[in-house]
XYZ file of C-alpha atoms in Angstrom:
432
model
C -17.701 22.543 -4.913
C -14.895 22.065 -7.402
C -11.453 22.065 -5.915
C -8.050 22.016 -6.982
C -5.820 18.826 -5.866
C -2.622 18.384 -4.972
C -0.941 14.809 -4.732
C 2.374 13.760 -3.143
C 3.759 10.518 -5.334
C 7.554 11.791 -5.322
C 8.737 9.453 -2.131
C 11.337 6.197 -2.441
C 8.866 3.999 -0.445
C 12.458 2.374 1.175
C 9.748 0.960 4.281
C 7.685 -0.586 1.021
C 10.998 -2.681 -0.338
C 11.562 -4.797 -1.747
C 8.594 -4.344 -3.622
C 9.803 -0.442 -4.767
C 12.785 -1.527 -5.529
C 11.252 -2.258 -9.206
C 8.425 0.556 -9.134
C 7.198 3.262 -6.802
C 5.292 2.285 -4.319
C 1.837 4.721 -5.359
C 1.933 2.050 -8.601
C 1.950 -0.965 -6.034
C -1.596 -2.878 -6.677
C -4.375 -2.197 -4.052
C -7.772 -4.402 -4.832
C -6.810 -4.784 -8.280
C -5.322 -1.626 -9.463
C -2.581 0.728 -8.315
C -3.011 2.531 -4.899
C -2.917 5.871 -6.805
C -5.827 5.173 -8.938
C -7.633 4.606 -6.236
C -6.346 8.139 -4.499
C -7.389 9.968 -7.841
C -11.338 8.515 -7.961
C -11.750 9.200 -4.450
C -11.085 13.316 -5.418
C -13.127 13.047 -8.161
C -15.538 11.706 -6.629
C -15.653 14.253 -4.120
C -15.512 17.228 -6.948
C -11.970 17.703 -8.045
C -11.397 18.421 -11.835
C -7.844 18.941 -11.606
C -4.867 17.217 -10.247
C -1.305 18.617 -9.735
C 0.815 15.161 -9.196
C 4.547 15.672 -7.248
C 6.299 13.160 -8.916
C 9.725 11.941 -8.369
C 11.203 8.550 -8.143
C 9.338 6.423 -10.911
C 8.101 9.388 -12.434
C 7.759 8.079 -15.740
C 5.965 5.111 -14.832
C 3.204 6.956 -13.351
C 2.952 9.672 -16.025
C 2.884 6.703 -18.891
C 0.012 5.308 -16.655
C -1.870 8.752 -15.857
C -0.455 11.032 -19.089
C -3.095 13.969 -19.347
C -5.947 12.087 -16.777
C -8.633 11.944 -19.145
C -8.602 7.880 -18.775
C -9.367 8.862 -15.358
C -11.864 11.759 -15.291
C -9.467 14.081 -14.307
C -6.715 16.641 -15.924
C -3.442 16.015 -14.647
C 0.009 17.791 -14.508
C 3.074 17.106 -13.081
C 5.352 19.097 -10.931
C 9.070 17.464 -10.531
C 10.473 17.225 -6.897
C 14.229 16.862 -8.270
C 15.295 16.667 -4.358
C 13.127 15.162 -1.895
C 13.480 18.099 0.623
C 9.964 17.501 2.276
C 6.104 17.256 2.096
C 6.388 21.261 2.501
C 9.076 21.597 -0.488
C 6.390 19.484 -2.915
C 3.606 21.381 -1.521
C 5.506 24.785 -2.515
C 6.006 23.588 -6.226
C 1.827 23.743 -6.945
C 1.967 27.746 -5.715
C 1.529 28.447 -9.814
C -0.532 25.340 -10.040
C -3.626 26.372 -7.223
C -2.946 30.320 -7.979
C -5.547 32.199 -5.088
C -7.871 29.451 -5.048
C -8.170 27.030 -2.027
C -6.399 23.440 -2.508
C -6.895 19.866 -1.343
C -3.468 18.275 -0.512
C -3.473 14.491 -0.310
C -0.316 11.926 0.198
C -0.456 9.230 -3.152
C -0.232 6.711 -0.547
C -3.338 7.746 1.493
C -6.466 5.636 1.155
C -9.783 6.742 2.883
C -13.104 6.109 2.682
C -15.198 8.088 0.087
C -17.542 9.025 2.840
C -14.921 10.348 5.027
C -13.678 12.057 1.979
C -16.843 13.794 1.472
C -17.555 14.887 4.950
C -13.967 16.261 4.738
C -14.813 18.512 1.842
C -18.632 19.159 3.283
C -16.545 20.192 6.834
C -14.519 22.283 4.872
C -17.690 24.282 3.057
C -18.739 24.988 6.146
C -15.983 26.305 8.092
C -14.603 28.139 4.149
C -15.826 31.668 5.017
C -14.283 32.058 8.752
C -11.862 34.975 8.103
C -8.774 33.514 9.448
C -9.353 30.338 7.999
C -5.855 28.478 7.127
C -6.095 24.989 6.724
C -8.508 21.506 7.316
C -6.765 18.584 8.003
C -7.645 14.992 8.179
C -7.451 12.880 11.689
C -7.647 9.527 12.535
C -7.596 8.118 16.287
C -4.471 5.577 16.730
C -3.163 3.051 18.811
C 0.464 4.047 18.785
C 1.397 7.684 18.474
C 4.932 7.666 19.101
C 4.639 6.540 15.043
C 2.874 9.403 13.696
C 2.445 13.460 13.774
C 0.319 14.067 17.271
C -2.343 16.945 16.615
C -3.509 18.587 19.812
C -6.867 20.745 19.485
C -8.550 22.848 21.940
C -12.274 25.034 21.009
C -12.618 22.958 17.754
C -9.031 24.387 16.661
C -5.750 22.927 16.489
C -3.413 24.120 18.855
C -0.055 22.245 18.259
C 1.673 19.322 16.249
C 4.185 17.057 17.307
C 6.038 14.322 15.066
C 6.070 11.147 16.978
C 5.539 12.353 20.611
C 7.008 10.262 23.681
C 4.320 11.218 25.745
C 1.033 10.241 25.006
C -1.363 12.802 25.761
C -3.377 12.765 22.472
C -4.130 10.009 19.728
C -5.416 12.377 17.305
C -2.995 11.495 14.627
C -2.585 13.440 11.449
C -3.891 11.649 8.737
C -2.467 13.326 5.728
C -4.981 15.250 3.918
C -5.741 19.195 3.707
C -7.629 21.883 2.609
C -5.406 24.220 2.206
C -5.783 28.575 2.249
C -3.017 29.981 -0.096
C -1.265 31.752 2.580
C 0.651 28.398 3.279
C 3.074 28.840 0.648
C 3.924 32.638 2.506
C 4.832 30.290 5.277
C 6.082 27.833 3.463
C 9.163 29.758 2.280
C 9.676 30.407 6.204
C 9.765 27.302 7.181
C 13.501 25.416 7.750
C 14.625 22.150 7.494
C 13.918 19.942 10.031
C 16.158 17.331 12.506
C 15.294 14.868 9.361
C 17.122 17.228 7.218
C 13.582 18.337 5.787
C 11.031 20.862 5.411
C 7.965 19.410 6.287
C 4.610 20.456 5.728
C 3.276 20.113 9.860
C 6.283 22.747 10.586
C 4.859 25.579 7.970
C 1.244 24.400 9.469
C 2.130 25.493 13.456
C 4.052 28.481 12.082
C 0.148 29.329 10.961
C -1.265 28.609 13.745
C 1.401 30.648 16.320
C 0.706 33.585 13.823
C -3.160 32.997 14.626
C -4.340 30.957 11.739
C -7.061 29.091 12.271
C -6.521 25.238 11.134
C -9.542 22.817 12.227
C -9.851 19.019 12.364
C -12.067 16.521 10.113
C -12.100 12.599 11.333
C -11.754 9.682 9.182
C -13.349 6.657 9.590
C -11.222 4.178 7.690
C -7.113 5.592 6.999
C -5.154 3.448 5.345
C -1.345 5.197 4.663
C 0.867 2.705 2.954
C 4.055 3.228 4.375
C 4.839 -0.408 5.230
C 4.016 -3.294 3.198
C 1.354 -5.438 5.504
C -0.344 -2.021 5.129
C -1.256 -3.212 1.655
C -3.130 -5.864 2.718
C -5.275 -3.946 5.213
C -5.689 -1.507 1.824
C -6.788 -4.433 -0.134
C -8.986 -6.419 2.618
C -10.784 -2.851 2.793
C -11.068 -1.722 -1.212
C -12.742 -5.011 -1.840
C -15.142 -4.844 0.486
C -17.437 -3.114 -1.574
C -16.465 -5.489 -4.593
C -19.349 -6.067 -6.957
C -19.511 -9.776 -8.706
C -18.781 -9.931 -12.251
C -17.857 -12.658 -14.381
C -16.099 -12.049 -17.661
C -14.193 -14.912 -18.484
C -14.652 -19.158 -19.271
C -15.562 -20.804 -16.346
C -15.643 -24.199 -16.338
C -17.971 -27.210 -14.943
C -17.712 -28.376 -11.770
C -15.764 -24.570 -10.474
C -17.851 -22.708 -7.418
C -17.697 -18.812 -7.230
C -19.408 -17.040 -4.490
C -21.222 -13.653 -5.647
C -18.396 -11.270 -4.859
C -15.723 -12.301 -6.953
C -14.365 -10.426 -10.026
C -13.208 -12.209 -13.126
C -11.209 -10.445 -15.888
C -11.866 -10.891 -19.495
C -9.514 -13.566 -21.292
C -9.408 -15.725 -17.258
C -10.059 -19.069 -17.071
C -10.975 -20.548 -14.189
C -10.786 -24.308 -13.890
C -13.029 -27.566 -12.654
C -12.913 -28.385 -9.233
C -11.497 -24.567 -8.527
C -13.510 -23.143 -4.985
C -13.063 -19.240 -5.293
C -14.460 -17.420 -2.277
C -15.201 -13.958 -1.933
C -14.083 -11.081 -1.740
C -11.894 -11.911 -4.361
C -10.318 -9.602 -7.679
C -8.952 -12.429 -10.413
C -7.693 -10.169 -13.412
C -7.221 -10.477 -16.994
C -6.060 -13.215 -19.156
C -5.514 -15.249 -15.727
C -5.064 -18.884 -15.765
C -6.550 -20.859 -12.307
C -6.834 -24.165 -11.183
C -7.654 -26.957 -11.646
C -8.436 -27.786 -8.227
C -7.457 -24.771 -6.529
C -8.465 -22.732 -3.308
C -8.766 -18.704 -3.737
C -9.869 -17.733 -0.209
C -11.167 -13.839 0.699
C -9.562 -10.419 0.564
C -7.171 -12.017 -2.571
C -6.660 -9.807 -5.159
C -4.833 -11.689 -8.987
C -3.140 -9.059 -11.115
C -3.337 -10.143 -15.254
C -1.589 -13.075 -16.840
C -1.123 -14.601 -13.362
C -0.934 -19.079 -13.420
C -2.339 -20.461 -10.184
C -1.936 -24.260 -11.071
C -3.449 -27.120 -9.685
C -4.235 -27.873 -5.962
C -3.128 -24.329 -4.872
C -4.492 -22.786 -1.915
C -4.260 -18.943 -1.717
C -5.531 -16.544 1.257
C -5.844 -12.790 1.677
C -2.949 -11.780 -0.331
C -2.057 -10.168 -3.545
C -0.279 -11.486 -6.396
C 0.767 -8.912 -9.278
C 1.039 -9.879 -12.987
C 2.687 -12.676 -14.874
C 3.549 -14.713 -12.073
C 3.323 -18.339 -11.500
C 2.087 -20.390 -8.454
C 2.705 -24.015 -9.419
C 0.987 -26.871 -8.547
C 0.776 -27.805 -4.357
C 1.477 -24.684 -3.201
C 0.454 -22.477 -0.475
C 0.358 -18.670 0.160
C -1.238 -16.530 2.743
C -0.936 -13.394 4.118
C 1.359 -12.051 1.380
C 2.190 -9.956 -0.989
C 4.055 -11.253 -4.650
C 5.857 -9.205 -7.189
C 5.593 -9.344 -11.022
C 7.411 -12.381 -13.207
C 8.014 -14.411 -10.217
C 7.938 -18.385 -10.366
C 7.018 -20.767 -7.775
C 8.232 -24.167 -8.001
C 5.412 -27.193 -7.472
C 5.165 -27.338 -3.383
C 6.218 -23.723 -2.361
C 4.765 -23.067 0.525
C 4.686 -19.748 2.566
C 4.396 -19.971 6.460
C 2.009 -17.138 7.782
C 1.817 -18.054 11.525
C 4.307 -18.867 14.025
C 5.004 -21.861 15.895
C 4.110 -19.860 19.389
C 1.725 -17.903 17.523
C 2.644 -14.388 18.460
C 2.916 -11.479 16.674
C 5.190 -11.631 13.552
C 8.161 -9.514 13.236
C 9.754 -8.232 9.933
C 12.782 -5.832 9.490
C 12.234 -2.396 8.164
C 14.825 -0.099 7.451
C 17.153 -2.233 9.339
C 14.992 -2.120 12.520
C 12.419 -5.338 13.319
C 9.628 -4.030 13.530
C 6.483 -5.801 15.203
C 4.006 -5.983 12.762
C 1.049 -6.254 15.281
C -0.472 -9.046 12.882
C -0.673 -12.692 13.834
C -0.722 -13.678 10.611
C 1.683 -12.590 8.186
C 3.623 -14.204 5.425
C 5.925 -13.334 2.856
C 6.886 -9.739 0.968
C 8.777 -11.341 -2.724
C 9.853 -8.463 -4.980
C 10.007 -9.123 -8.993
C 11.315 -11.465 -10.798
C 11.575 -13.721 -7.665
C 11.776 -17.690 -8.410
C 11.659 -21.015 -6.047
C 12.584 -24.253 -6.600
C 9.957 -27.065 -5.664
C 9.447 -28.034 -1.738
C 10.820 -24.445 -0.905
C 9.882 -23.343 2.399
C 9.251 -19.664 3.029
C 9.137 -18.435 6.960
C 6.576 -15.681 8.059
C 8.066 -11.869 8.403
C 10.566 -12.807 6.038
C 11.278 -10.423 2.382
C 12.486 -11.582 -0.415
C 14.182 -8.963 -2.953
C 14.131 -8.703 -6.659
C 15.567 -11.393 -9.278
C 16.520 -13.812 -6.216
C 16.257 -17.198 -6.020
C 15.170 -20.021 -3.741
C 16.775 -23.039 -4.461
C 14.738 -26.435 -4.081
C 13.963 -28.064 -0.262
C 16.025 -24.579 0.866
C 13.811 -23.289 4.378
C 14.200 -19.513 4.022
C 14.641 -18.332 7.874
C 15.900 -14.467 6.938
C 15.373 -11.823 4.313
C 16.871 -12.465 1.046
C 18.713 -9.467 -0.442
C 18.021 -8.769 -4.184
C 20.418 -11.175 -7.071
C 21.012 -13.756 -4.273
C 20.595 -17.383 -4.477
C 19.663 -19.400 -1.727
C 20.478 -23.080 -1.950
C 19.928 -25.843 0.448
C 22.613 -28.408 0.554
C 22.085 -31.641 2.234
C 24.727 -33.749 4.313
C 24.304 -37.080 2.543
C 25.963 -40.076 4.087
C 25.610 -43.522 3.040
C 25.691 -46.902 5.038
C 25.881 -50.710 3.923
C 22.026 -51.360 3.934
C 22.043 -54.868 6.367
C 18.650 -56.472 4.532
C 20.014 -59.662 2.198
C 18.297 -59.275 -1.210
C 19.552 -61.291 -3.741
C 20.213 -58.758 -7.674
């Protein structure tokens, strides 16, 4: 069946900074390309031809990346969302776009599995000639629903939503994803602005439903929505997975690559590197010698990872610079930035519990034992600089050398250790 899409990429991603500070946050690198590429082949894949993208901050970023979507199998066009006013307001701008036909609606910062994807679309085919069909949505089960939009169903039909419940009596969460009947948009323009100061998309949804709309339920198996930035590196653990082996640069004697790695065109990889798998290296890389690339590590292009460097289940974006004797795990490093020789980036705590980072002015508990460091752009340390897990680093800052970063470091700030140095007479006779 060939659908119409719909794609939401017009947010500020504020819980993704300080890495969308510099870009938005559907651009930010997900098992070796952008999260949104990865949103776009997953609807093709399931039969979409066309794609409506909501853009807004960033805009011309992604349309320079995407312009008409024939690089990606697709045709493309863009609807503005001047305003943010809502996942309902973006919806309503496609109303020309989708015409009478039936829609998919997907967030740009949704990743699910393509077999999840497809039953979604088979579920849909099935239940598509129900009179009073309104709407499919995508559900995942979750640990914590007093974070999402709680869907309650009863007979195989949904029955109510509520945003971020403080009861728990359901954790059917909505996932993000619909099929969409064209009679949304009539209750679309009925729908007002919510306690957020928003119209949103779930409130024009139960308005269908009280008016006897029928809106069903399709479960994922794998969700990934990357609305905070260690949700990245579940999105990137998960994408390369699947990651078949190739090998298109030098590699030289003495280096060992296991049989899921990927290695860009122009990369070298040096003697005595150990590169376990999965693993995405990109283009015109430079690694090793001597260095340690452990799994779920994804290497944008024209990335230096210098001698004796250990890296682990992170994901380093282009033209950085890992000098020699350093260490990074768990993280997640912006574009242009430049560790000095013997960084090294703490991803467990001393009492190993749970690591904490502040979002939106709120710490959050990240739920992850291990977690290290989120460095925006342009981000550079001096050597023997010591990074603390949870802790964010903004754009063009700077880490001055033997300085033990305990806090998050706003963006154009310097951070500089200064030592108390006292001297005393030295009581061993030597003779000069």
């Amino acid at each position: 069946m060939r659908m119409k899409a719909v794609i939401l990429a017009a947010g500020l991603g504020t819980r993704m900074r300080p890495l969308t500070f510099t870009k938005p946050k559907f651009l930010l690198p997900v098992a070796g390309k952008p999260a949104l590429d990865h949103v776009i082949s997953l609807l093709r894949n399931a039969g979409v031809e066309r794609v409506a993208m909501v853009v807004g901050f960033g805009k011309d970023q992604i349309m320079e990346r995407y312009g008409d979507g024939s690089g990606f199998g697709v045709h493309v066009d863009y609807l503005h969302q001047k305003e943010l006013l809502g996942t309902a307001h973006a919806v309503s701008l496609a109303e020309d776009f989708v015409g009478e036909e039936r829609f998919v609606v997907m967030n740009g910062d949704t990743l699910v599995d393509q077999e999840s994807l497809n039953a979604f679309i088979a579920r849909y085919q099935k239940l598509s000639e129900r009179r009073n069909f309104s709407c499919l949505m995508g559900t995942i089960e979750v640990e914590d629903p007093a974070q999402f939009g709680i869907v309650f169903v009863k007979d195989d039909r949904v029955t109510e939503i509520v945003e971020k419940p403080k009861r728990v009596r359901s954790r059917l969460a909505n996932a993000g994803i619909y099929v969409f009947d064209p009679k949304i948009f009539d209750f679309i323009r009925k729908t007002k602005k919510s306690k957020r100061g928003e119209y949103e998309i779930t409130s024009s949804i139960q308005m269908m439903i009280d008016a006897g709309g029928e809106v069903y339920t399709s479960p994922l198996a794998l969700w990934a929505d990357i609305g905070r930035p260690w949700d990245l590196l579940v999105a990137n653990e998960y994408f390369l997975r699947n990651l078949k082996g190739e090998i298109h640069g030098k590699i030289e004697h003495g280096v060992y690559i296991e049989s899921n790695v990927y290695v860009g065109e122009g990369t070298r990889i040096r003697s005595g590197s150990y590169i376990e798998g999965p693993t995405y290296i990109g283009n015109n890389c430079d690694i090793g010698p001597n260095c340690f690339i452990r799994p779920a590590t994804s290497v944008g292009d024209y990335v230096r990872i210098g001698n004796g460097v250990e890296i682990k289940n992170s994901i380093i974006m282009d033209h950085t610079n890992v000098a020699h004797l350093s260490y990074v795990g768990d993280s997640i490093i912006g574009s242009r930035c430049n560790f000095g020789a013997g960084t090294t980036i703490a991803n467990l705590r001393l009492d190993e519990s749970a690591v904490k980072m502040k979002i939106s002015g709120r710490i959050i508990d990240t739920g992850r034992k291990k977690l290290g460091t989120v460095i925006g752009d342009d981000v550079k340390t001096g050597v023997n600089s010591m990074i603390n897990p949870g802790v964010k680093i903004g754009p063009n800052a700077a880490v001055g050398p033997g300085a033990v970063v305990y806090e998050d470091v706003e963006p154009n700030t310097l951070v500089i250790a200064e030592p108390v140095i006292k001297k005393h007479r030295w009581p061993r006779k030597t003779r000069w």
